[in-house]
PDB file of C-alpha atoms in Angstrom:
ATOM      1  CA  UNK H 689     111.297  98.827 116.107  1.00  0.00           C
ATOM      2  CA  UNK H 690     111.437  98.418 112.353  1.00  0.00           C
ATOM      3  CA  UNK H 691     110.881 101.475 110.183  1.00  0.00           C
ATOM      4  CA  UNK H 692     108.037  99.570 108.510  1.00  0.00           C
ATOM      5  CA  UNK H 693     106.337  99.165 111.891  1.00  0.00           C
ATOM      6  CA  UNK H 694     106.759 102.874 112.634  1.00  0.00           C
ATOM      7  CA  UNK H 695     105.249 103.743 109.255  1.00  0.00           C
ATOM      8  CA  UNK H 696     102.230 101.511 109.882  1.00  0.00           C
ATOM      9  CA  UNK H 697     101.728 102.929 113.387  1.00  0.00           C
ATOM     10  CA  UNK H 698     101.979 106.500 112.069  1.00  0.00           C
ATOM     11  CA  UNK H 699      99.432 105.811 109.322  1.00  0.00           C
ATOM     12  CA  UNK H 700      97.003 104.258 111.790  1.00  0.00           C
ATOM     13  CA  UNK H 701      97.481 107.148 114.208  1.00  0.00           C
ATOM     14  CA  UNK H 702      96.827 109.721 111.467  1.00  0.00           C
ATOM     15  CA  UNK H 703      93.495 108.032 110.736  1.00  0.00           C
ATOM     16  CA  UNK H 704      92.378 108.075 114.379  1.00  0.00           C
ATOM     17  CA  UNK H 705      93.081 104.458 115.330  1.00  0.00           C
ATOM     18  CA  UNK H 706      93.298 104.230 119.112  1.00  0.00           C
ATOM     19  CA  UNK H 707      95.409 102.365 121.689  1.00  0.00           C
ATOM     20  CA  UNK H 708      98.128 101.450 119.205  1.00  0.00           C
ATOM     21  CA  UNK H 709     100.529  98.761 120.380  1.00  0.00           C
ATOM     22  CA  UNK H 710     103.289  96.812 118.708  1.00  0.00           C
ATOM     23  CA  UNK H 711     104.989  93.627 119.841  1.00  0.00           C
ATOM     24  CA  UNK H 712     108.416  92.579 118.622  1.00  0.00           C
ATOM     25  CA  UNK H 713     108.383  88.789 118.617  1.00  0.00           C
ATOM     26  CA  UNK H 714     111.576  88.227 116.611  1.00  0.00           C
ATOM     27  CA  UNK H 715     113.206  84.978 117.640  1.00  0.00           C
ATOM     28  CA  UNK H 716     110.104  83.750 119.449  1.00  0.00           C
ATOM     29  CA  UNK H 717     108.019  80.732 118.522  1.00  0.00           C
ATOM     30  CA  UNK H 718     105.366  82.732 116.725  1.00  0.00           C
ATOM     31  CA  UNK H 719     104.240  83.000 113.122  1.00  0.00           C
ATOM     32  CA  UNK H 720     105.440  86.586 112.595  1.00  0.00           C
ATOM     33  CA  UNK H 721     108.196  88.880 113.888  1.00  0.00           C
ATOM     34  CA  UNK H 722     105.946  91.831 114.723  1.00  0.00           C
ATOM     35  CA  UNK H 723     102.317  92.251 115.713  1.00  0.00           C
ATOM     36  CA  UNK H 724     100.497  95.570 115.608  1.00  0.00           C
ATOM     37  CA  UNK H 725      97.181  96.041 117.398  1.00  0.00           C
ATOM     38  CA  UNK H 726      94.841  98.979 116.918  1.00  0.00           C
ATOM     39  CA  UNK H 727      91.359  99.847 118.124  1.00  0.00           C
ATOM     40  CA  UNK H 728      88.846 101.357 115.727  1.00  0.00           C
ATOM     41  CA  UNK H 729      85.886 103.516 116.663  1.00  0.00           C
ATOM     42  CA  UNK H 730      83.419 101.210 114.853  1.00  0.00           C
ATOM     43  CA  UNK H 731      83.244  98.476 112.241  1.00  0.00           C
ATOM     44  CA  UNK H 732      83.179 100.916 109.330  1.00  0.00           C
ATOM     45  CA  UNK H 733      86.232 102.646 110.765  1.00  0.00           C
ATOM     46  CA  UNK H 734      87.996  99.259 110.870  1.00  0.00           C
ATOM     47  CA  UNK H 735      87.417  98.776 107.157  1.00  0.00           C
ATOM     48  CA  UNK H 736      88.518 102.302 106.327  1.00  0.00           C
ATOM     49  CA  UNK H 737      91.733 101.787 108.327  1.00  0.00           C
ATOM     50  CA  UNK H 738      92.524  98.569 106.476  1.00  0.00           C
ATOM     51  CA  UNK H 739      91.705 100.124 103.094  1.00  0.00           C
ATOM     52  CA  UNK H 740      93.952 103.078 103.894  1.00  0.00           C
ATOM     53  CA  UNK H 741      96.818 100.746 104.853  1.00  0.00           C
ATOM     54  CA  UNK H 742      96.494  98.885 101.556  1.00  0.00           C
ATOM     55  CA  UNK H 743      96.424 102.140  99.596  1.00  0.00           C
ATOM     56  CA  UNK H 744      99.404 103.657 101.426  1.00  0.00           C
ATOM     57  CA  UNK H 745     101.607 100.579 101.891  1.00  0.00           C
ATOM     58  CA  UNK H 746     101.348  98.775  98.550  1.00  0.00           C
ATOM     59  CA  UNK H 747     103.198 101.589  96.701  1.00  0.00           C
ATOM     60  CA  UNK H 748     105.963 101.230  99.325  1.00  0.00           C
ATOM     61  CA  UNK H 749     106.400  97.590  98.322  1.00  0.00           C
ATOM     62  CA  UNK H 750     104.355  95.943 101.067  1.00  0.00           C
ATOM     63  CA  UNK H 751     102.596  92.745 100.089  1.00  0.00           C
ATOM     64  CA  UNK H 752      99.315  91.854 101.750  1.00  0.00           C
ATOM     65  CA  UNK H 753      99.574  88.068 101.727  1.00  0.00           C
ATOM     66  CA  UNK H 754      96.195  87.628 103.330  1.00  0.00           C
ATOM     67  CA  UNK H 755      93.478  89.699 104.944  1.00  0.00           C
ATOM     68  CA  UNK H 756      90.545  88.566 107.030  1.00  0.00           C
ATOM     69  CA  UNK H 757      87.764  91.090 106.577  1.00  0.00           C
ATOM     70  CA  UNK H 758      84.729  88.912 107.299  1.00  0.00           C
ATOM     71  CA  UNK H 759      84.122  90.229 110.808  1.00  0.00           C
ATOM     72  CA  UNK H 760      84.315  94.018 111.054  1.00  0.00           C
ATOM     73  CA  UNK H 761      84.956  93.706 114.792  1.00  0.00           C
ATOM     74  CA  UNK H 762      88.336  92.063 114.119  1.00  0.00           C
ATOM     75  CA  UNK H 763      90.199  92.617 110.855  1.00  0.00           C
ATOM     76  CA  UNK H 764      93.569  91.021 110.215  1.00  0.00           C
ATOM     77  CA  UNK H 765      96.241  91.871 107.652  1.00  0.00           C
ATOM     78  CA  UNK H 766      99.193  89.538 107.076  1.00  0.00           C
ATOM     79  CA  UNK H 767     102.264  91.254 105.635  1.00  0.00           C
ATOM     80  CA  UNK H 768     104.452  88.166 105.937  1.00  0.00           C
ATOM     81  CA  UNK H 769     106.584  89.123 108.930  1.00  0.00           C
ATOM     82  CA  UNK H 770     104.133  91.696 110.346  1.00  0.00           C
ATOM     83  CA  UNK H 771     100.566  90.943 111.414  1.00  0.00           C
ATOM     84  CA  UNK H 772      98.112  93.791 111.924  1.00  0.00           C
ATOM     85  CA  UNK H 773      94.981  93.343 114.050  1.00  0.00           C
ATOM     86  CA  UNK H 774      92.281  96.015 113.981  1.00  0.00           C
ATOM     87  CA  UNK H 775      89.660  95.515 116.673  1.00  0.00           C
ATOM     88  CA  UNK H 776      86.570  97.349 117.781  1.00  0.00           C
ATOM     89  CA  UNK H 777      86.893  98.201 121.466  1.00  0.00           C
ATOM     90  CA  UNK H 778      84.612  95.440 122.794  1.00  0.00           C
ATOM     91  CA  UNK H 779      86.298  92.731 120.743  1.00  0.00           C
ATOM     92  CA  UNK H 780      89.737  93.895 121.781  1.00  0.00           C
ATOM     93  CA  UNK H 781      88.751  93.589 125.437  1.00  0.00           C
ATOM     94  CA  UNK H 782      87.032  90.259 124.840  1.00  0.00           C
ATOM     95  CA  UNK H 783      89.991  88.562 123.120  1.00  0.00           C
ATOM     96  CA  UNK H 784      92.787  90.331 125.047  1.00  0.00           C
ATOM     97  CA  UNK H 785      95.419  89.475 122.438  1.00  0.00           C
ATOM     98  CA  UNK H 786      97.959  91.654 124.251  1.00  0.00           C
ATOM     99  CA  UNK H 787      98.097  89.271 127.207  1.00  0.00           C
ATOM    100  CA  UNK H 788      98.748  86.325 124.883  1.00  0.00           C
ATOM    101  CA  UNK H 789     101.493  88.205 123.012  1.00  0.00           C
ATOM    102  CA  UNK H 790     103.137  89.347 126.246  1.00  0.00           C
ATOM    103  CA  UNK H 791     103.329  85.706 127.358  1.00  0.00           C
ATOM    104  CA  UNK H 792     105.021  84.766 124.082  1.00  0.00           C
ATOM    105  CA  UNK H 793     107.421  87.674 124.527  1.00  0.00           C
ATOM    106  CA  UNK H 794     108.458  86.293 127.934  1.00  0.00           C
ATOM    107  CA  UNK H 795     109.516  82.977 126.399  1.00  0.00           C
ATOM    108  CA  UNK H 796     113.167  82.351 125.826  1.00  0.00           C
ATOM    109  CA  UNK H 797     114.577  82.474 122.323  1.00  0.00           C
ATOM    110  CA  UNK H 798     113.517  79.370 120.404  1.00  0.00           C
ATOM    111  CA  UNK H 799     117.133  78.215 119.884  1.00  0.00           C
ATOM    112  CA  UNK H 800     118.110  78.464 123.564  1.00  0.00           C
TER     113      UNK H 800
END
């Protein structure tokens, strides 16, 4: 696991994000190398988690290429090679992104 991923997970944990998971997808046919998933306690908590990440990570040199903050039940931050998904509990269960990412992780390396 990259140090950057550990830092992000630690920051989310400190701010009470729940059920933190990370997926290393390096070498897979996916748009990023790492995906982090967190569950927030509510929509406002989702926004506060994302705001905290921006505040803490930008001084460390992280670039937020894009964020999707329109739906507080599912916020997304694109750091280029790391994608962060912050879900409310019901949306996380509904979309079950983990199952999709685990299937990608089972695929052979794209150059094999």
